[in-house]
Structures are given as structure tokens and as C-alpha cells.
Amino acid sequence: MSTAELSIMFAYRLLALFVAVMMALVLWREKDRRAQFFAFLVFIPFILRAAGVK
Amino acid sequence: MTPPGDFFRANKTALGLSLAALLVTVASARIFLAMREAEPIVSGPGVTAQMMLSAFNPTLANSPGDTPVYELGSDKAGAAITIIGGTHPQEIAGLLAAVLLIENATVSQGKLIVVPQANRSGFTHTDPMEAYLHAITINTPAGPRWFRVGMRLTNPVDQWPDPDVFTHMPSRENMIGHETRNLNRNHPGSETGWLTARVSHALTRIAKTSALVFDLHEAQPEYPVINMMVAHENTFETAATAQSMIQARRIPMGLAASPKNLHGLSHREFGDHAHAQSLLAETANPAMGRFRGRTSEALVVGGKDENYVRATKLGRTFAKFDDAGWPLHLRVARHLVAIEEVINAYNELHPEAPVVVDNMPSYKDVIEKGLGAFLKPPPKE
């Protein structure tokens, strides 16, 4: 894979990690249980994509 | 400062959901990672060499696109014919037909090259929202053998993100973005591109050493190109001869020409760029169709679905469905008879450099005895 393609893939994984971290923050900062639950749901696929598992 | 006990008591929901997220993430990661294990394929008596695809494109070495290549050779000079299975990993009859060749066939003249899992990365995941099986089991006299059911496209973990528009090179034909992960839209590939393009490039290199390349596929019963071969114009004579021989055995088989303006497909690009005779075969797989019910093992292996029986009655399918369905062993047998007759036709038209393949499971035997009778015992752990 060329450096450009690797960079794009790395950048997108970083974005996925960013979203996962934001969801973790929402989970701990929000007091509304619905918002916490949605953050829990969104966190899982994004952390798996950031880790290169799914 | 708040004591930790008070902090967690005040955030019970966050703590509970965090633990649940950890649990679900670890459990699902284990399932996804387990899907990367490849099914065992046992080299039969005819296999004279086994290598990895990276031998034809070193950039694939240790990558998720690297995949086994089996060579069934002989001492007698002749042509080379390449059989490709698993270009689209959920089209499992292609994989199984290639495996039956590897485990049974011998070659007494020329050479057979078999790539059973062409898009290896595609075998490591399934189509999201399609509730697909991860694997199927086939019973053999010596115990069960398992085979992976994958997805049409390369795993996005290995090649991501998709562009909005995929521009095929060198034709510059524009396609929908996710086709960048479709091996059968990437040919002739690129030595240093995305993973799928590099796999395609390696296969094109194999095609350049071959007189003929045969790519094995399946399609949904409501798609018109089923129970059919599609051939490059340089392959018409071979394909038409083979088709007439298959029809003479009372096995219905259509033949279509590879469209000249539809790029990236094996039957187009191996002919144009590798100058090999190239063709593709499709069988009818109800597990891939839109009308199907639950994607169970009975559907994927047994090929039975009452929705397709109804769809046939309504005239919505291009292959007739009754209660017998289109079982996997019948679809594999169709691929095997197509391979047999295409090789026979090639030999008839090129007597100066034939490829003589023996001990290939016959159509009749696979129909009568099933797939398990032709699979080697499962390898010991």
C-alpha cells in the first residue's frame, strides 16, 4: 500500500478513535440516561473500527 | 475531594454502561477476530507445489490479502490453466469446487493452478445487516469439515475508507465507491494500490502465465446471469464447444459474451491485459437472493427456500425452484462439469499443448455421493 493510502486509513482510524473517546466522555458527563445509553451504543462500533477489529 | 466510592455511587449508570460497553466490545471483538481463521484445505495427491499469492506481488506478503495458490503439475509439457474460487467469498460453490480439485485432481500433462480463496480478506467478515452464517459444515466419512462464508467485498478493516466514486484503471470507468473493494471490478489491478487492487495485480500475473483462466461465481436466482458462462471474445470457440458438450449431457448451461465496456471483471481484463482465454461461471445461490427467508445452514447448504418456490410460480426467477431447491453439491457439480468440459474443449482446439486432468470428481458422482465423499479427512488440530 502506498504511503498516501496508509495515511488516509490511519487518519480515518484516528477519527473513529476520536468519536469513541467523545462517546466515553458523554457517557460519564451526561446525567440524562437516554443520552448515556446512546453514547454506549455508538461507542462500541467506533472503538472496534479504531482498533482495526471490525 | 470526593471519595472514589461516592463518585461511583453518583455515577452508577455511567459505571454500569461502561462495564457493559467493555463486555460487549471484548465479546464481539473475539467473534470478529475468530472470523480471520481460514478453513483448512488438504493438499491432495496431485498438488506439486504450494505457494502464497505474494510470490506474484511481494507487497502482499504478510498482508490480509495473501492467499494460498496450489499448483497441480506434471512432467509432460503442456499449457497452464488457472481456476479461481472465492473472488466473492459468499459465493461458496466456487470455493468448494476449487477445494475438490485441490484435494482430488491429478495432472498428467500441463499444469493446473488453483486459487481457492482469491479474496482472502473477504472471507474474514460478513455483510452487515444480512445476518449471514460465519461458516458451514460438511460431513465427510472421517468427520465434519468446516468452510468459511464471507462477503462479496474486501473487509473494510483491511481497506478503508471507500471513495465516493471508484474510478477503475486503466479504463477510467466510474463505479459506485464500494466497488473499490470488489476484486471482480479491480482487474487488472495495480502493483502498489489499495489491497484489492494488489490482489488483482497478482492474479493478473498468474493469468499472464496461463493459457486460460476460469473464475467461479454464484448469483441470486432473480439475476439473469445464472447457470451460465460469460466469456471474453478470445474464448468464444472454447466456451461454445464446452457449452454444447455440457448441454449434450442434459445439463442446462447458457453462454454470454463479456461486454466490452464493462471493466474490471476477470472475463474482460484477463483477456485484454493478460491475453489469456478467460471466462466466468455463475450458479444459482438462493442464500444470496433478496426473496430469501432466514439465512440458515439449510438454505446456504441445502439451497431450499419456500419464498423462491413461490417466486418461481410468479415468474420472478431466472432459474426454476421447486421443493428440491438448489443445494450446494449441485452448484459445485455444475462448476466441476463446466471446468471439465472447458478443459476438454481447450484440449480439442489446442492439441499441441493440452492440459490433461485426471481424477476430477464427476458431475454424476458429486450429485449421487455428495461433497463429503470427495473431501479429505479433517486435519488433526
Coordinates of N, CA, C and O in Angstrom, one line a residue, chain B residues 134-302:
Chain B
H134 N -21.3 -17.5 9.6 CA -19.9 -17.3 9.5 C -19.2 -18.5 8.9 O -18.1 -18.3 8.3
A135 N -19.8 -19.7 9.0 CA -19.2 -20.9 8.4 C -20.3 -21.9 8.2 O -21.4 -21.8 8.8
I136 N -19.9 -22.9 7.3 CA -20.8 -24.0 7.1 C -20.1 -25.3 7.4 O -18.8 -25.3 7.4
T137 N -20.8 -26.4 7.7 CA -20.1 -27.7 8.0 C -20.6 -28.7 6.9 O -21.8 -28.7 6.6
I138 N -19.6 -29.4 6.4 CA -19.9 -30.5 5.5 C -19.4 -31.8 6.1 O -18.2 -31.9 6.5
N139 N -20.3 -32.8 6.2 CA -19.9 -34.1 6.8 C -19.1 -34.9 5.8 O -19.6 -35.0 4.7
T140 N -18.0 -35.5 6.3 CA -17.3 -36.4 5.4 C -17.3 -37.8 6.2 O -17.6 -37.8 7.4
P141 N -16.9 -38.9 5.5 CA -16.9 -40.2 6.3 C -16.0 -40.1 7.5 O -16.1 -40.9 8.4
A142 N -14.9 -39.2 7.5 CA -14.0 -39.2 8.6 C -14.3 -38.1 9.6 O -13.5 -37.8 10.4
G143 N -15.4 -37.4 9.4 CA -15.7 -36.3 10.3 C -16.1 -35.0 9.6 O -15.9 -34.9 8.4
P144 N -16.6 -34.1 10.4 CA -17.0 -32.8 9.7 C -15.9 -31.9 9.3 O -14.9 -31.8 10.0
R145 N -16.1 -31.3 8.1 CA -15.2 -30.2 7.7 C -15.9 -28.9 7.7 O -17.1 -28.9 7.3
W146 N -15.3 -27.8 8.0 CA -15.9 -26.5 8.0 C -15.3 -25.6 7.0 O -14.1 -25.7 6.7
F147 N -16.2 -24.7 6.4 CA -15.8 -23.8 5.4 C -16.4 -22.4 5.7 O -17.5 -22.3 6.2
R148 N -15.6 -21.4 5.5 CA -16.0 -20.0 5.8 C -17.0 -19.5 4.8 O -16.9 -19.8 3.6
V149 N -18.0 -18.7 5.2 CA -18.8 -18.0 4.3 C -18.5 -16.5 4.5 O -18.6 -16.0 5.6
G150 N -18.0 -15.9 3.5 CA -17.6 -14.5 3.7 C -18.5 -13.5 3.1 O -19.7 -13.7 3.0
M151 N -17.9 -12.4 2.6 CA -18.7 -11.3 1.9 C -18.1 -11.0 0.6 O -16.9 -11.2 0.4
R152 N -18.9 -10.4 -0.3 CA -18.5 -10.1 -1.6 C -17.3 -9.1 -1.7 O -16.5 -9.2 -2.6
L153 N -17.1 -8.3 -0.7 CA -16.1 -7.2 -0.7 C -15.0 -7.5 0.2 O -15.2 -8.2 1.2
T154 N -13.8 -6.9 0.0 CA -12.7 -6.9 1.0 C -13.2 -6.3 2.3 O -14.0 -5.4 2.3
N155 N -12.7 -6.9 3.4 CA -13.0 -6.4 4.7 C -12.6 -5.0 4.9 O -11.5 -4.6 4.6
P156 N -13.6 -4.1 5.3 CA -13.2 -2.7 5.4 C -12.1 -2.4 6.5 O -11.5 -1.4 6.4
V157 N -11.9 -3.4 7.3 CA -10.8 -3.2 8.3 C -9.4 -3.2 7.5 O -8.5 -2.6 7.9
D158 N -9.4 -3.9 6.4 CA -8.2 -4.0 5.6 C -8.1 -2.9 4.5 O -7.0 -2.7 4.0
Q159 N -9.2 -2.4 4.2 CA -9.1 -1.3 3.1 C -10.3 -0.4 3.4 O -11.4 -0.7 3.1
W160 N -9.9 0.8 3.8 CA -11.0 1.8 4.3 C -10.3 3.1 4.3 O -9.2 3.3 4.6
P161 N -11.0 4.2 4.0 CA -12.4 4.3 3.6 C -12.6 4.1 2.1 O -11.7 4.1 1.3
D162 N -13.9 3.9 1.7 CA -14.2 3.8 0.3 C -14.4 5.2 -0.3 O -14.9 6.1 0.4
P163 N -14.0 5.4 -1.5 CA -14.2 6.7 -2.1 C -15.7 6.9 -2.5 O -16.4 5.9 -2.5
D164 N -16.1 8.1 -2.8 CA -17.5 8.3 -3.2 C -17.7 7.6 -4.6 O -18.7 7.0 -4.9
V165 N -16.7 7.8 -5.4 CA -16.7 7.2 -6.8 C -15.4 6.5 -7.0 O -14.3 7.0 -6.7
F166 N -15.5 5.2 -7.4 CA -14.3 4.4 -7.7 C -14.1 4.5 -9.2 O -14.9 4.2 -10.0
T167 N -12.9 4.9 -9.5 CA -12.5 5.0 -10.9 C -11.6 3.8 -11.2 O -10.5 3.8 -10.7
H168 N -12.1 2.9 -12.1 CA -11.3 1.8 -12.5 C -10.2 2.2 -13.4 O -10.4 3.0 -14.3
M169 N -9.0 1.6 -13.2 CA -7.9 1.9 -14.0 C -7.5 0.6 -14.7 O -7.5 -0.4 -14.1
P170 N -7.1 0.7 -16.0 CA -6.8 1.9 -16.8 C -8.0 2.4 -17.6 O -7.8 3.3 -18.4
S171 N -9.2 1.8 -17.4 CA -10.3 2.1 -18.3 C -10.9 3.5 -18.0 O -11.5 4.1 -18.8
R172 N -10.7 4.0 -16.8 CA -11.3 5.2 -16.2 C -12.8 5.2 -16.1 O -13.5 6.2 -16.1
E173 N -13.3 3.9 -16.1 CA -14.8 3.8 -15.9 C -15.1 4.1 -14.4 O -14.4 3.6 -13.5
N174 N -16.2 4.9 -14.2 CA -16.6 5.2 -12.9 C -17.6 4.3 -12.3 O -18.5 3.9 -13.0
M175 N -17.4 3.9 -11.1 CA -18.4 2.9 -10.4 C -18.7 3.5 -9.0 O -18.0 4.4 -8.5
I176 N -19.7 2.9 -8.4 CA -20.0 3.3 -7.0 C -18.8 3.0 -6.1 O -18.1 2.0 -6.4
G177 N -18.6 3.8 -5.1 CA -17.4 3.8 -4.3 C -17.0 2.4 -3.7 O -15.8 2.1 -3.7
H178 N -18.0 1.7 -3.2 CA -17.6 0.4 -2.5 C -17.0 -0.6 -3.5 O -16.4 -1.6 -3.1
E179 N -17.2 -0.4 -4.8 CA -16.7 -1.4 -5.8 C -15.1 -1.4 -5.7 O -14.5 -2.3 -6.3
T180 N -14.5 -0.4 -5.0 CA -13.1 -0.4 -4.9 C -12.6 -1.6 -4.1 O -11.5 -2.0 -4.1
R181 N -13.6 -2.2 -3.3 CA -13.2 -3.4 -2.5 C -13.8 -4.7 -3.2 O -13.7 -5.8 -2.6
N182 N -14.3 -4.6 -4.4 CA -14.8 -5.7 -5.2 C -13.6 -6.2 -6.1 O -13.3 -5.6 -7.0
L183 N -13.1 -7.4 -5.8 CA -12.0 -7.9 -6.6 C -12.4 -8.1 -8.0 O -11.5 -7.8 -8.9
N184 N -13.6 -8.4 -8.3 CA -14.0 -8.6 -9.7 C -14.5 -7.3 -10.3 O -15.2 -7.3 -11.3
R185 N -14.0 -6.2 -9.8 CA -14.1 -4.9 -10.5 C -12.8 -4.2 -10.5 O -12.6 -3.1 -11.0
N186 N -11.7 -4.9 -10.0 CA -10.4 -4.3 -9.9 C -9.4 -4.7 -10.9 O -8.4 -4.1 -11.1
H187 N -9.7 -5.8 -11.6 CA -8.8 -6.3 -12.6 C -8.5 -5.3 -13.7 O -9.4 -4.6 -14.1
P188 N -7.3 -5.1 -14.2 CA -6.1 -5.9 -13.9 C -5.3 -5.5 -12.7 O -4.2 -6.1 -12.5
G189 N -5.8 -4.6 -11.9 CA -5.2 -4.3 -10.6 C -4.0 -3.4 -10.7 O -3.7 -2.8 -11.8
S190 N -3.4 -3.2 -9.6 CA -2.2 -2.3 -9.5 C -1.2 -2.8 -8.5 O -1.6 -3.3 -7.5
E191 N 0.1 -2.7 -8.9 CA 1.1 -3.3 -8.0 C 1.2 -2.7 -6.6 O 1.5 -3.3 -5.6
T192 N 0.9 -1.4 -6.6 CA 1.1 -0.6 -5.3 C -0.2 0.1 -4.8 O -0.1 1.0 -4.0
G193 N -1.3 -0.3 -5.3 CA -2.6 0.4 -4.9 C -3.1 -0.1 -3.6 O -2.4 -0.7 -2.8
W194 N -4.5 0.0 -3.5 CA -5.2 -0.5 -2.3 C -5.1 -2.0 -2.3 O -4.8 -2.6 -3.4
L195 N -5.4 -2.7 -1.2 CA -5.2 -4.1 -1.1 C -5.9 -4.9 -2.2 O -5.3 -5.8 -2.8
T196 N -7.1 -4.6 -2.5 CA -7.9 -5.4 -3.5 C -7.2 -5.2 -4.9 O -7.1 -6.2 -5.6
A197 N -6.7 -4.1 -5.2 CA -6.0 -3.8 -6.5 C -4.7 -4.6 -6.5 O -4.4 -5.2 -7.6
R198 N -4.1 -4.8 -5.4 CA -2.8 -5.5 -5.4 C -3.1 -7.0 -5.5 O -2.3 -7.7 -6.2
V199 N -4.2 -7.5 -4.9 CA -4.5 -8.9 -5.1 C -4.8 -9.2 -6.6 O -4.4 -10.2 -7.2
S200 N -5.6 -8.3 -7.2 CA -5.9 -8.4 -8.6 C -4.7 -8.4 -9.4 O -4.6 -9.2 -10.4
H201 N -3.7 -7.5 -9.1 CA -2.5 -7.5 -9.9 C -1.7 -8.8 -9.8 O -1.2 -9.3 -10.9
A202 N -1.7 -9.4 -8.7 CA -1.0 -10.7 -8.5 C -1.8 -11.8 -9.4 O -1.1 -12.6 -10.0
L203 N -3.1 -11.8 -9.3 CA -3.9 -12.7 -10.1 C -3.7 -12.5 -11.6 O -3.6 -13.5 -12.4
T204 N -3.5 -11.2 -12.0 CA -3.3 -10.9 -13.4 C -1.9 -11.5 -13.8 O -1.7 -12.0 -15.0
R205 N -0.9 -11.4 -12.9 CA 0.4 -12.0 -13.2 C 0.3 -13.5 -13.4 O 0.9 -14.1 -14.3
I206 N -0.6 -14.2 -12.6 CA -0.8 -15.6 -12.8 C -1.5 -15.8 -14.2 O -1.1 -16.7 -14.9
A207 N -2.4 -15.0 -14.5 CA -3.2 -15.1 -15.8 C -2.2 -15.0 -16.9 O -2.4 -15.7 -18.0
K208 N -1.2 -14.2 -16.8 CA -0.2 -14.0 -17.9 C 0.6 -15.2 -18.1 O 1.1 -15.4 -19.2
T209 N 0.7 -16.1 -17.2 CA 1.4 -17.4 -17.4 C 0.4 -18.5 -17.8 O 0.9 -19.6 -18.0
S210 N -0.9 -18.2 -17.9 CA -1.9 -19.2 -18.2 C -2.4 -19.1 -19.6 O -2.6 -17.9 -20.1
A211 N -2.8 -20.2 -20.2 CA -3.5 -20.2 -21.5 C -5.0 -19.8 -21.3 O -5.6 -19.2 -22.1
L212 N -5.5 -20.2 -20.1 CA -7.0 -20.0 -19.9 C -7.2 -19.8 -18.4 O -6.5 -20.4 -17.5
V213 N -8.1 -18.8 -18.0 CA -8.4 -18.6 -16.6 C -9.9 -18.7 -16.5 O -10.7 -18.2 -17.3
F214 N -10.3 -19.5 -15.5 CA -11.8 -19.8 -15.3 C -12.1 -19.3 -13.8 O -11.6 -19.8 -12.9
D215 N -13.0 -18.3 -13.7 CA -13.3 -17.7 -12.4 C -14.7 -18.2 -12.0 O -15.7 -18.1 -12.8
L216 N -14.9 -18.8 -10.8 CA -16.1 -19.4 -10.4 C -16.9 -18.5 -9.5 O -16.4 -18.1 -8.4
H217 N -18.2 -18.3 -9.9 CA -19.1 -17.4 -9.1 C -20.4 -18.0 -8.8 O -20.8 -19.1 -9.4
E218 N -21.2 -17.3 -8.1 CA -22.7 -17.6 -7.9 C -23.4 -16.3 -7.9 O -22.8 -15.2 -7.6
A219 N -24.7 -16.4 -8.1 CA -25.5 -15.2 -8.1 C -27.0 -15.5 -7.6 O -27.3 -16.7 -7.6
Q220 N -27.7 -14.5 -7.3 CA -29.1 -14.7 -6.8 C -30.0 -15.2 -7.9 O -29.8 -14.8 -9.1
P221 N -31.0 -16.0 -7.6 CA -31.8 -16.6 -8.6 C -32.6 -15.5 -9.4 O -33.1 -15.8 -10.5
E222 N -32.8 -14.3 -8.9 CA -33.5 -13.3 -9.7 C -32.6 -12.5 -10.6 O -33.0 -11.5 -11.2
Y223 N -31.4 -12.9 -10.7 CA -30.4 -12.2 -11.6 C -30.3 -13.0 -12.9 O -30.2 -14.2 -12.9
P224 N -30.4 -12.3 -14.0 CA -30.5 -13.1 -15.3 C -29.2 -13.9 -15.6 O -29.3 -14.9 -16.3
V225 N -28.0 -13.5 -15.1 CA -26.8 -14.2 -15.5 C -26.5 -15.4 -14.5 O -25.7 -15.3 -13.6
I226 N -27.4 -16.4 -14.5 CA -27.1 -17.6 -13.7 C -27.2 -18.8 -14.6 O -27.8 -18.8 -15.6
N227 N -26.6 -19.9 -14.0 CA -26.4 -21.2 -14.8 C -25.9 -20.9 -16.2 O -26.5 -21.3 -17.2
M228 N -24.9 -20.1 -16.2 CA -24.4 -19.6 -17.4 C -22.8 -19.4 -17.3 O -22.3 -19.2 -16.2
M229 N -22.2 -19.3 -18.5 CA -20.8 -18.9 -18.6 C -20.7 -17.6 -19.3 O -21.5 -17.4 -20.2
V230 N -19.8 -16.8 -18.9 CA -19.6 -15.5 -19.6 C -18.1 -15.5 -20.1 O -17.2 -15.7 -19.3
A231 N -17.9 -15.3 -21.4 CA -16.6 -15.5 -22.0 C -16.1 -14.2 -22.7 O -16.9 -13.5 -23.4
H232 N -14.8 -14.0 -22.6 CA -14.2 -13.0 -23.5 C -14.2 -13.4 -24.9 O -14.3 -14.6 -25.2
E233 N -14.2 -12.4 -25.8 CA -14.3 -12.8 -27.2 C -13.2 -13.7 -27.7 O -13.4 -14.5 -28.7
N234 N -12.0 -13.7 -27.0 CA -11.0 -14.6 -27.5 C -11.2 -16.1 -27.0 O -10.4 -17.0 -27.3
T235 N -12.3 -16.2 -26.3 CA -12.6 -17.6 -25.6 C -13.9 -18.2 -26.2 O -14.3 -19.3 -25.8
F236 N -14.5 -17.5 -27.2 CA -15.8 -17.9 -27.7 C -15.8 -19.4 -28.2 O -16.7 -20.2 -27.9
E237 N -14.8 -19.7 -28.9 CA -14.7 -21.0 -29.5 C -14.7 -22.1 -28.4 O -15.4 -23.1 -28.5
T238 N -13.8 -21.9 -27.5 CA -13.6 -22.8 -26.4 C -14.9 -22.9 -25.6 O -15.4 -24.0 -25.3
A239 N -15.5 -21.7 -25.2 CA -16.7 -21.7 -24.4 C -17.9 -22.3 -25.1 O -18.6 -23.1 -24.5
A240 N -18.0 -22.0 -26.4 CA -19.2 -22.6 -27.1 C -19.1 -24.1 -27.3 O -20.1 -24.8 -27.2
T241 N -17.8 -24.6 -27.5 CA -17.6 -26.0 -27.6 C -18.0 -26.7 -26.3 O -18.7 -27.7 -26.2
A242 N -17.5 -26.1 -25.2 CA -17.8 -26.6 -23.9 C -19.3 -26.6 -23.6 O -19.8 -27.6 -23.1
Q243 N -19.9 -25.5 -23.9 CA -21.3 -25.3 -23.6 C -22.1 -26.4 -24.3 O -23.0 -27.0 -23.7
S244 N -21.8 -26.7 -25.6 CA -22.5 -27.7 -26.3 C -22.3 -29.1 -25.7 O -23.3 -29.9 -25.7
M245 N -21.1 -29.3 -25.2 CA -20.9 -30.6 -24.6 C -21.7 -30.8 -23.3 O -22.2 -31.8 -22.9
I246 N -21.7 -29.6 -22.5 CA -22.5 -29.7 -21.3 C -24.0 -29.9 -21.5 O -24.6 -30.7 -20.9
Q247 N -24.5 -29.2 -22.5 CA -25.9 -29.3 -22.9 C -26.2 -30.7 -23.4 O -27.3 -31.2 -23.2
A248 N -25.2 -31.3 -24.1 CA -25.4 -32.7 -24.6 C -25.5 -33.6 -23.5 O -26.1 -34.7 -23.6
R249 N -25.0 -33.3 -22.3 CA -25.2 -34.1 -21.1 C -26.5 -33.8 -20.4 O -26.7 -34.2 -19.2
R250 N -27.3 -33.0 -21.0 CA -28.6 -32.6 -20.5 C -28.5 -31.8 -19.2 O -29.3 -31.9 -18.3
I251 N -27.4 -31.0 -19.1 CA -27.2 -30.0 -18.0 C -27.4 -28.6 -18.7 O -26.6 -28.2 -19.4
P252 N -28.5 -27.9 -18.3 CA -28.7 -26.6 -19.0 C -27.6 -25.6 -18.6 O -27.2 -25.5 -17.4
M253 N -27.0 -25.0 -19.6 CA -25.9 -24.0 -19.4 C -26.0 -23.0 -20.5 O -26.0 -23.3 -21.7
G254 N -26.1 -21.7 -20.1 CA -26.1 -20.6 -21.0 C -24.7 -20.1 -21.3 O -23.8 -20.5 -20.6
L255 N -24.6 -19.3 -22.3 CA -23.3 -18.6 -22.6 C -23.6 -17.2 -23.0 O -24.5 -16.9 -23.8
A256 N -22.8 -16.3 -22.5 CA -23.0 -14.9 -22.8 C -21.6 -14.3 -23.1 O -20.6 -14.8 -22.6
A257 N -21.6 -13.2 -23.9 CA -20.3 -12.6 -24.2 C -20.0 -11.5 -23.2 O -20.9 -10.8 -22.7
S258 N -18.7 -11.4 -22.9 CA -18.3 -10.4 -21.9 C -18.4 -9.0 -22.6 O -17.9 -8.7 -23.6
P259 N -19.2 -8.1 -21.9 CA -19.4 -6.8 -22.5 C -18.1 -6.1 -22.6 O -17.3 -6.0 -21.6
K260 N -17.8 -5.4 -23.7 CA -16.5 -4.8 -23.9 C -16.4 -3.5 -23.1 O -15.2 -3.1 -22.8
N261 N -17.5 -2.9 -22.7 CA -17.4 -1.7 -21.9 C -17.6 -1.8 -20.5 O -17.8 -0.9 -19.7
L262 N -17.7 -3.1 -20.0 CA -17.9 -3.3 -18.6 C -16.5 -3.8 -18.0 O -16.1 -4.9 -18.3
H263 N -15.9 -2.9 -17.3 CA -14.5 -3.1 -16.9 C -14.3 -3.7 -15.5 O -15.1 -3.5 -14.7
G264 N -13.1 -4.2 -15.3 CA -12.7 -4.7 -14.0 C -13.0 -6.1 -13.8 O -12.5 -6.7 -12.8
L265 N -13.8 -6.8 -14.6 CA -14.2 -8.1 -14.4 C -13.1 -9.1 -15.0 O -12.5 -8.8 -16.0
S266 N -13.0 -10.3 -14.4 CA -12.0 -11.2 -14.8 C -12.2 -11.6 -16.3 O -11.2 -11.7 -17.0
H267 N -13.4 -11.9 -16.7 CA -13.6 -12.3 -18.1 C -13.3 -11.2 -19.1 O -13.1 -11.5 -20.3
R268 N -13.2 -10.0 -18.7 CA -12.9 -8.9 -19.6 C -11.3 -8.6 -19.5 O -10.6 -8.7 -20.5
E269 N -10.8 -8.4 -18.3 CA -9.5 -7.9 -18.2 C -8.4 -9.0 -18.4 O -7.3 -8.6 -18.8
F270 N -8.6 -10.2 -17.9 CA -7.6 -11.3 -18.1 C -7.4 -11.5 -19.6 O -6.4 -11.9 -20.1
G271 N -8.5 -11.3 -20.4 CA -8.4 -11.5 -21.8 C -7.7 -10.3 -22.5 O -6.9 -10.4 -23.3
D272 N -8.1 -9.1 -22.0 CA -7.5 -7.8 -22.6 C -6.0 -7.6 -22.2 O -5.2 -7.2 -23.0
H273 N -5.7 -7.8 -20.9 CA -4.4 -7.5 -20.4 C -3.5 -8.6 -20.2 O -2.3 -8.4 -20.2
A274 N -4.0 -9.8 -19.9 CA -3.1 -11.0 -19.8 C -3.1 -11.8 -21.0 O -2.2 -12.7 -21.1
H275 N -4.0 -11.5 -22.0 CA -4.1 -12.3 -23.2 C -4.3 -13.8 -23.0 O -3.9 -14.6 -23.8
A276 N -4.9 -14.1 -21.9 CA -5.3 -15.5 -21.6 C -6.8 -15.6 -22.1 O -7.5 -14.6 -22.1
Q277 N -7.2 -16.8 -22.4 CA -8.6 -17.1 -22.6 C -9.2 -16.9 -21.2 O -8.7 -17.4 -20.3
S278 N -10.4 -16.3 -21.2 CA -10.9 -16.0 -19.8 C -12.4 -16.2 -19.8 O -13.1 -15.7 -20.7
L279 N -12.9 -16.8 -18.8 CA -14.4 -17.0 -18.7 C -14.7 -17.1 -17.2 O -13.9 -17.4 -16.4
L280 N -16.0 -17.0 -17.0 CA -16.6 -17.0 -15.6 C -17.8 -17.8 -15.7 O -18.5 -17.9 -16.7
A281 N -18.1 -18.5 -14.6 CA -19.3 -19.3 -14.5 C -20.1 -18.9 -13.3 O -19.6 -18.5 -12.3
E282 N -21.5 -18.9 -13.4 CA -22.4 -18.5 -12.4 C -23.4 -19.6 -12.1 O -23.9 -20.2 -13.0
T283 N -23.6 -19.9 -10.8 CA -24.7 -20.9 -10.5 C -25.7 -20.1 -9.6 O -25.4 -19.0 -9.2
A284 N -26.8 -20.7 -9.4 CA -27.9 -20.0 -8.7 C -27.9 -20.3 -7.2 O -28.1 -21.4 -6.8
N285 N -27.6 -19.3 -6.4 CA -27.5 -19.5 -5.0 C -28.6 -18.7 -4.3 O -28.5 -17.5 -4.2
P286 N -29.6 -19.4 -3.8 CA -30.8 -18.7 -3.1 C -30.4 -18.0 -1.9 O -31.1 -17.0 -1.5
A287 N -29.3 -18.4 -1.2 CA -28.8 -17.7 0.0 C -28.4 -16.2 -0.2 O -28.2 -15.5 0.7
M288 N -28.2 -15.9 -1.5 CA -27.7 -14.6 -1.9 C -28.9 -13.7 -2.3 O -28.7 -12.5 -2.5
G289 N -30.1 -14.2 -2.4 CA -31.2 -13.5 -3.1 C -31.9 -12.6 -2.1 O -31.9 -12.8 -0.9
R290 N -32.7 -11.7 -2.7 CA -33.5 -10.7 -1.9 C -34.8 -11.3 -1.4 O -35.4 -10.8 -0.5
F291 N -35.2 -12.4 -2.0 CA -36.5 -13.0 -1.6 C -36.3 -14.0 -0.5 O -37.3 -14.5 0.0
R292 N -35.1 -14.3 -0.1 CA -34.8 -15.4 0.8 C -35.4 -15.2 2.2 O -35.6 -14.0 2.6
G293 N -35.6 -16.3 2.9 CA -36.1 -16.3 4.3 C -34.8 -16.2 5.1 O -33.8 -15.6 4.8
R294 N -34.9 -16.9 6.3 CA -33.8 -17.0 7.2 C -32.5 -17.6 6.6 O -32.6 -18.6 5.9
T295 N -31.4 -16.9 6.8 CA -30.1 -17.4 6.1 C -29.6 -18.5 7.0 O -28.6 -18.3 7.7
S296 N -30.2 -19.7 7.0 CA -29.8 -20.8 7.8 C -28.9 -21.7 7.0 O -28.7 -21.5 5.8
E297 N -28.3 -22.7 7.7 CA -27.5 -23.7 7.1 C -28.3 -24.5 6.0 O -27.8 -24.9 5.0
A298 N -29.6 -24.7 6.4 CA -30.5 -25.4 5.4 C -30.6 -24.6 4.1 O -30.7 -25.2 3.0
L299 N -30.5 -23.3 4.2 CA -30.6 -22.5 3.0 C -29.3 -22.4 2.3 O -29.2 -22.7 1.1
V300 N -28.2 -22.2 3.0 CA -26.9 -22.0 2.4 C -26.3 -23.3 1.8 O -25.8 -23.3 0.7
V301 N -26.5 -24.4 2.6 CA -26.0 -25.7 2.1 C -27.1 -26.5 1.3 O -26.9 -27.0 0.3
G302 N -28.3 -26.5 1.9 CA -29.4 -27.2 1.3 C -30.0 -26.5 0.1 O -30.6 -27.2 -0.8

